[in-house]
XYZ file of C-alpha atoms in Angstrom:
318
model
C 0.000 0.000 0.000
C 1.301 3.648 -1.114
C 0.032 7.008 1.054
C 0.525 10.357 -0.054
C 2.226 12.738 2.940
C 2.713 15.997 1.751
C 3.913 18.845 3.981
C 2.774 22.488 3.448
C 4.337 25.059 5.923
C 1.668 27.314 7.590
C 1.741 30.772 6.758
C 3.600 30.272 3.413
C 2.576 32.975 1.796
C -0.533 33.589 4.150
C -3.098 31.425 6.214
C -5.789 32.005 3.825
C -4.101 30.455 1.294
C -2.764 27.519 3.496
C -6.560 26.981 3.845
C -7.057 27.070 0.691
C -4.110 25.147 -0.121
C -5.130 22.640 2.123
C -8.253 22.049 0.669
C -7.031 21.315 -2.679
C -4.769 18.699 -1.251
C -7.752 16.722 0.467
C -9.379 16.900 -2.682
C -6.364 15.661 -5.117
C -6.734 12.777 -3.040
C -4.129 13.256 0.105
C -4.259 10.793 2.720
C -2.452 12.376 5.384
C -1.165 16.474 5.667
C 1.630 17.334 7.314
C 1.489 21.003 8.236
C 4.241 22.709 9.548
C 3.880 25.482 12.711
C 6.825 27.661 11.682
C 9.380 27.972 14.462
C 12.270 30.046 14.139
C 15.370 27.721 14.328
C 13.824 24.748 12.524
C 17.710 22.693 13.021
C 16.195 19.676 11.635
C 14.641 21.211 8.507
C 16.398 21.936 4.802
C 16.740 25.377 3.267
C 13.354 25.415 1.679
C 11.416 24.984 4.227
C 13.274 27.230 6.648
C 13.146 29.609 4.099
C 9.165 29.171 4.064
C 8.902 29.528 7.860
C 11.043 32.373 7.908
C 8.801 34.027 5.186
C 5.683 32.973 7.433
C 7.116 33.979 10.804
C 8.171 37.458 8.973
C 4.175 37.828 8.081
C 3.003 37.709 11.765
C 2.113 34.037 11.625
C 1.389 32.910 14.959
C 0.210 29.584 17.068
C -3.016 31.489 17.922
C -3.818 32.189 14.097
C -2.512 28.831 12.809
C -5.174 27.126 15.519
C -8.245 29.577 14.320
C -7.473 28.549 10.542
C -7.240 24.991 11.115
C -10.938 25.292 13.283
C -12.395 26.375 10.268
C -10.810 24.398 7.887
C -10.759 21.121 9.113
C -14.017 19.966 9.220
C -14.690 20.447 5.285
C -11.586 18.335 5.114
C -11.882 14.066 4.996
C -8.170 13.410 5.397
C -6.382 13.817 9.176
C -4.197 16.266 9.346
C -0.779 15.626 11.743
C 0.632 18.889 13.266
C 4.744 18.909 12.796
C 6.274 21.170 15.529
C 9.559 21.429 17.725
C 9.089 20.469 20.976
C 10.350 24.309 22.715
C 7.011 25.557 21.612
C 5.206 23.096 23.119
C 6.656 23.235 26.309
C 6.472 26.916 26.405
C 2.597 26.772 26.253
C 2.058 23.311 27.890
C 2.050 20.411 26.795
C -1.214 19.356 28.388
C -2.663 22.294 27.368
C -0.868 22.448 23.900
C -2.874 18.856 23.076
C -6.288 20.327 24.197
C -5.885 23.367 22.206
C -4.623 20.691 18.691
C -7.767 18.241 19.308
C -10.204 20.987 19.989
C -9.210 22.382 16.716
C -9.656 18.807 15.152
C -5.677 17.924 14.375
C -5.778 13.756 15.040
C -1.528 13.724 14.858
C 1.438 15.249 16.236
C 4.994 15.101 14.711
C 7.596 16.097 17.055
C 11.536 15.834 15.221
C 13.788 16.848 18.053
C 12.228 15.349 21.104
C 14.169 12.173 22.075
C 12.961 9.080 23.214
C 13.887 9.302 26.913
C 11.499 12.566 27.804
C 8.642 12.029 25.718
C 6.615 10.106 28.892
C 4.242 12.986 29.276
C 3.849 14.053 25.456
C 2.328 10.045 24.861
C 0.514 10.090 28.080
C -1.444 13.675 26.967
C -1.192 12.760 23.011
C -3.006 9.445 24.557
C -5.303 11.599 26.590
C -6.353 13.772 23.389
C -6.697 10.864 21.024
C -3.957 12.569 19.106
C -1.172 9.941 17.410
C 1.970 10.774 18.136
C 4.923 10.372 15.462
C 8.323 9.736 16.882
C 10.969 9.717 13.992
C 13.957 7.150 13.404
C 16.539 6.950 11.064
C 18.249 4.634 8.902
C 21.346 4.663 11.340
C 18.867 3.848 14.466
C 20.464 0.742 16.202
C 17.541 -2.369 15.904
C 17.141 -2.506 19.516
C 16.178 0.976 19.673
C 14.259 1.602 16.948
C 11.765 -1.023 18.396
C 11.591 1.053 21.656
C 10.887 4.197 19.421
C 8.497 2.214 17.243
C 6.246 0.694 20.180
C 5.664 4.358 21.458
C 4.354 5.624 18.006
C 0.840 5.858 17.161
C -0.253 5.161 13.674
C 2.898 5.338 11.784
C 6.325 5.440 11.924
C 8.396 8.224 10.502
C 11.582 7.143 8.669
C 13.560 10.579 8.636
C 16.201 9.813 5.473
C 19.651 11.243 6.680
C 19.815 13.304 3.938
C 17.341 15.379 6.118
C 19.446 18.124 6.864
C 21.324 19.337 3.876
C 24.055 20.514 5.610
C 24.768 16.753 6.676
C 24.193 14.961 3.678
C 27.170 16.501 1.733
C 29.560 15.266 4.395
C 28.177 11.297 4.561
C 27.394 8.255 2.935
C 23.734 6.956 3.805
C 22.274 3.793 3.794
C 19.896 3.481 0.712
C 15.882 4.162 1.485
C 14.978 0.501 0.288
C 17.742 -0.613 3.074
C 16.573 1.350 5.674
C 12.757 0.850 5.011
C 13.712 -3.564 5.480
C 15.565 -2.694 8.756
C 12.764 -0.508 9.884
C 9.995 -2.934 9.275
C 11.198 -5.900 10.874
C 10.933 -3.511 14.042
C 7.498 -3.443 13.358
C 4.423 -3.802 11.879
C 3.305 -0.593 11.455
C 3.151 1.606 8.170
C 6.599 3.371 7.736
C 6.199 6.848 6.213
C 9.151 7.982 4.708
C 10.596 11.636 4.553
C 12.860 14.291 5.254
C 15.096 14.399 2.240
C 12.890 12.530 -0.614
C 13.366 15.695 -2.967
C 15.148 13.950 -6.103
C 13.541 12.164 -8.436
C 16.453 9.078 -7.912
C 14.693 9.063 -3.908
C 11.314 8.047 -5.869
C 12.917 5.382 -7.913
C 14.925 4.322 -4.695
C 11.653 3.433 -3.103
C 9.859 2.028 -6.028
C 7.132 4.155 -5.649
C 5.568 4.574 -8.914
C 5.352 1.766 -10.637
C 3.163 0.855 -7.755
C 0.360 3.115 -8.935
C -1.943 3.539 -12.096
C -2.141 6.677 -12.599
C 0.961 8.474 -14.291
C 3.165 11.373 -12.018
C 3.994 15.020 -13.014
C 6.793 16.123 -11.485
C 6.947 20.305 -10.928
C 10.360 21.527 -11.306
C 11.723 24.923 -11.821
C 14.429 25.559 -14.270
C 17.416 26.474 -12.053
C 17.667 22.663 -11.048
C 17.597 20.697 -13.997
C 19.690 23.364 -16.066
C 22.342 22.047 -12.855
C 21.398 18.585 -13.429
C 21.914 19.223 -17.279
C 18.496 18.748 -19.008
C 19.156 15.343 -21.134
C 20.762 13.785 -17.945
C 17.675 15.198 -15.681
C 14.808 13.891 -18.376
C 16.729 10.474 -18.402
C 16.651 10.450 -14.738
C 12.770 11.341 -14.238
C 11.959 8.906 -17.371
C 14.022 6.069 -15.497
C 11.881 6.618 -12.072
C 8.771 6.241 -13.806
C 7.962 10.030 -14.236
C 5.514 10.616 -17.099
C 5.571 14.345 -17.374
C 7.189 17.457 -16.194
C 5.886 20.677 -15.314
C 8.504 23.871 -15.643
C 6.460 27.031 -13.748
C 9.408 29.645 -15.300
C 10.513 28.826 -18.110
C 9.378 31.019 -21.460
C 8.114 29.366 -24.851
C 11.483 30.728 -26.382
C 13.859 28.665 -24.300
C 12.435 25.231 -24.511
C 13.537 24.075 -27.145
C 16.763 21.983 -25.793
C 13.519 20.664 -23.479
C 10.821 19.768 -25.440
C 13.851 17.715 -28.085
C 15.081 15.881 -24.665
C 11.574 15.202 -23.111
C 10.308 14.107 -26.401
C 13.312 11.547 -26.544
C 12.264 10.103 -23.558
C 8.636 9.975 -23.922
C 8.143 12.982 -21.127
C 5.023 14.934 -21.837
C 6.538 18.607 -21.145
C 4.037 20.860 -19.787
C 4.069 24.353 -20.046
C 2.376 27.059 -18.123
C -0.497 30.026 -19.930
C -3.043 32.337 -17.838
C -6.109 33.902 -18.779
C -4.252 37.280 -19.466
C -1.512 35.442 -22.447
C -2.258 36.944 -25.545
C -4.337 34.797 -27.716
C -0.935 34.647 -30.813
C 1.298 33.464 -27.946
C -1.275 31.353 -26.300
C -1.396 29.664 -29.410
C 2.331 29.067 -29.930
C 2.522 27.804 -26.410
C -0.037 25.198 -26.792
C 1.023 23.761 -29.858
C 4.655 23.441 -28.294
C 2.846 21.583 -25.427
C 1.864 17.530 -24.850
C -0.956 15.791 -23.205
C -2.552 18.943 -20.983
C -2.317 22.637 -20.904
C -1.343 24.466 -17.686
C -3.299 27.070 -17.392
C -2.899 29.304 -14.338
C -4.792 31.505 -12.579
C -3.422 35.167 -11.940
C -5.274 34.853 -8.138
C -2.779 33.332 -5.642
C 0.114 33.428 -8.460
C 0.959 37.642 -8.772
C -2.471 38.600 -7.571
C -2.254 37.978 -3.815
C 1.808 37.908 -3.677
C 4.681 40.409 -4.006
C 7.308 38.359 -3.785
C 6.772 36.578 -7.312
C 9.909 36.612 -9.133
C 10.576 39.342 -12.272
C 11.454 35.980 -14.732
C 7.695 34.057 -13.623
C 6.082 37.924 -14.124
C 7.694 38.098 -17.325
C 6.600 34.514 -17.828
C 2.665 35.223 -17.069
């Protein structure tokens, strides 16, 4: 069986449009949100989402706001939704009191990543209290022994943090593959193994086998910047190789795809690019007929419309 996790920081750009946002992922299917409370030395995060907490802390975002968004939100929503925070902001406000305030507001799950083992007695006796699962992480390195102890005090799932979790770490060691570590992890148990923290390349998907599992094909959204690094024929042979059907490339203009539509074509990628209701109907048309399978088009609300931070190249793009 395959689950879809993803994780949305709250806040990032705004709570309305975490709502929002969070209602189009229960819809596409989700079985389980992560959201993120944004916390201001997130040690055991990556760059992008610091950088999204940052951006969200900068707005105002607050524990008090997060909770009154999630109230309202929640109940139109038929997926759970886990809460991932440190564990200094839940002590600060209580932990007792901190799992009243989650449950009341209808969160059923808790992630905690820096809270070891030995002092989380009182966060599964309250969790327990509150009917809210709790989520202790492991990692591929976790000795057997104690990865059953951490197991057996989970509740629903177990969290497989990938060392490549924090980027500054992962340039400076070797890791045990994801198919190694998800064996090792379920002979500790029984329960489902979620796996995260560092699946962000599309060689992590193939690692875990992931999509030839399913029946319906996989888009993967990727700005430019990263598979100009890669180098585009090497990235499209990559995504083909994992099972990626098609690729969706947010800022990128009609007159530098050409390099990209030759190389996805080669490997059977439908390229996707992106139009909005304001594209002039001449360059519309060019764009479209440069496009396979599905055109993107995008709304100007929640792209440029509600933000001011949209870069000048996506602008020019739109």
């Amino acid at each position: 069986m395959v689950a879809l996790i993803p994780y949305i920081t709250a806040g990032d750009p705004d709570l309305p449009t975490t709502a929002e946002a969070l209602k189009v992922l229960d819809s596409c299917g989700t079985d389980i949100i992560e959201l993120g409370r944004p916390y201001s030395d997130p040690l055991a995060d990556g760059p992008v989402i610091q950088a999204a907490a940052t951006r969200s802390l900068a707005r105002g975002t607050n524990f008090d706001a997060v909770i009154s968004m999630l109230r309202e939100v929640l109940p139109q929503l038929s997926c759970p939704v886990s809460l991932f925070s440190y564990y200094n902001p839940i002590l600060k406000r209580g932990i007792g009191k901190f799992m009243t305030i989650i449950k009341d507001a209808g969160v059923q799950g808790l992630v905690v990543p820096d809270v070891p083992l030995e002092e989380t007695e009182i966060l599964r006796m309250e969790s327990s209290k509150n009917n809210i699962e709790l989520v202790l992480l492991t990692t591929p390195t976790t000795p057997t022994d104690r990865m059953k102890s951490i197991v057996s005090a989970s509740e629903g799932f177990v969290y497989l943090g990938e060392l490549r979790w924090s980027d500054w770490y992962s340039h400076r060691c070797q890791c045990p593959s994801l198919d190694f570590a998800t064996r090792h992890q379920t002979e500790a148990t029984s329960k489902p193994v979620a796996v995260g923290f560092g699946i962000s390349k599309p060689e992590h998907v193939k690692q875990r086998c992931v999509l030839p599992q399913l029946s319906c094909p996989v888009s993967l959204f990727s700005y430019y910047n990263p598979i100009l690094k890669r180098g585009i024929g090497k990235f499209m042979t990559i995504i083909k190789d994992a099972g990626v059907q098609g690729l969706v490339v947010p800022d990128v203009t009609l007159e530098e795809t050409e390099i990209l539509r030759m190389e996805s074509s080669k490997n059977n990628i439908e390229l996707v690019l992106l139009t909005t209701p304001t594209t002039p109907t001449d360059r519309k048309k060019s764009i479209v007929s440069a496009l396979e399978g599905f055109v993107y088009l995008v709304s100007f609300v929640g792209v440029t419309g509600t933000r001011t931070d949209v870069s000048a190249r996506v602008q020019t793009l739109l």
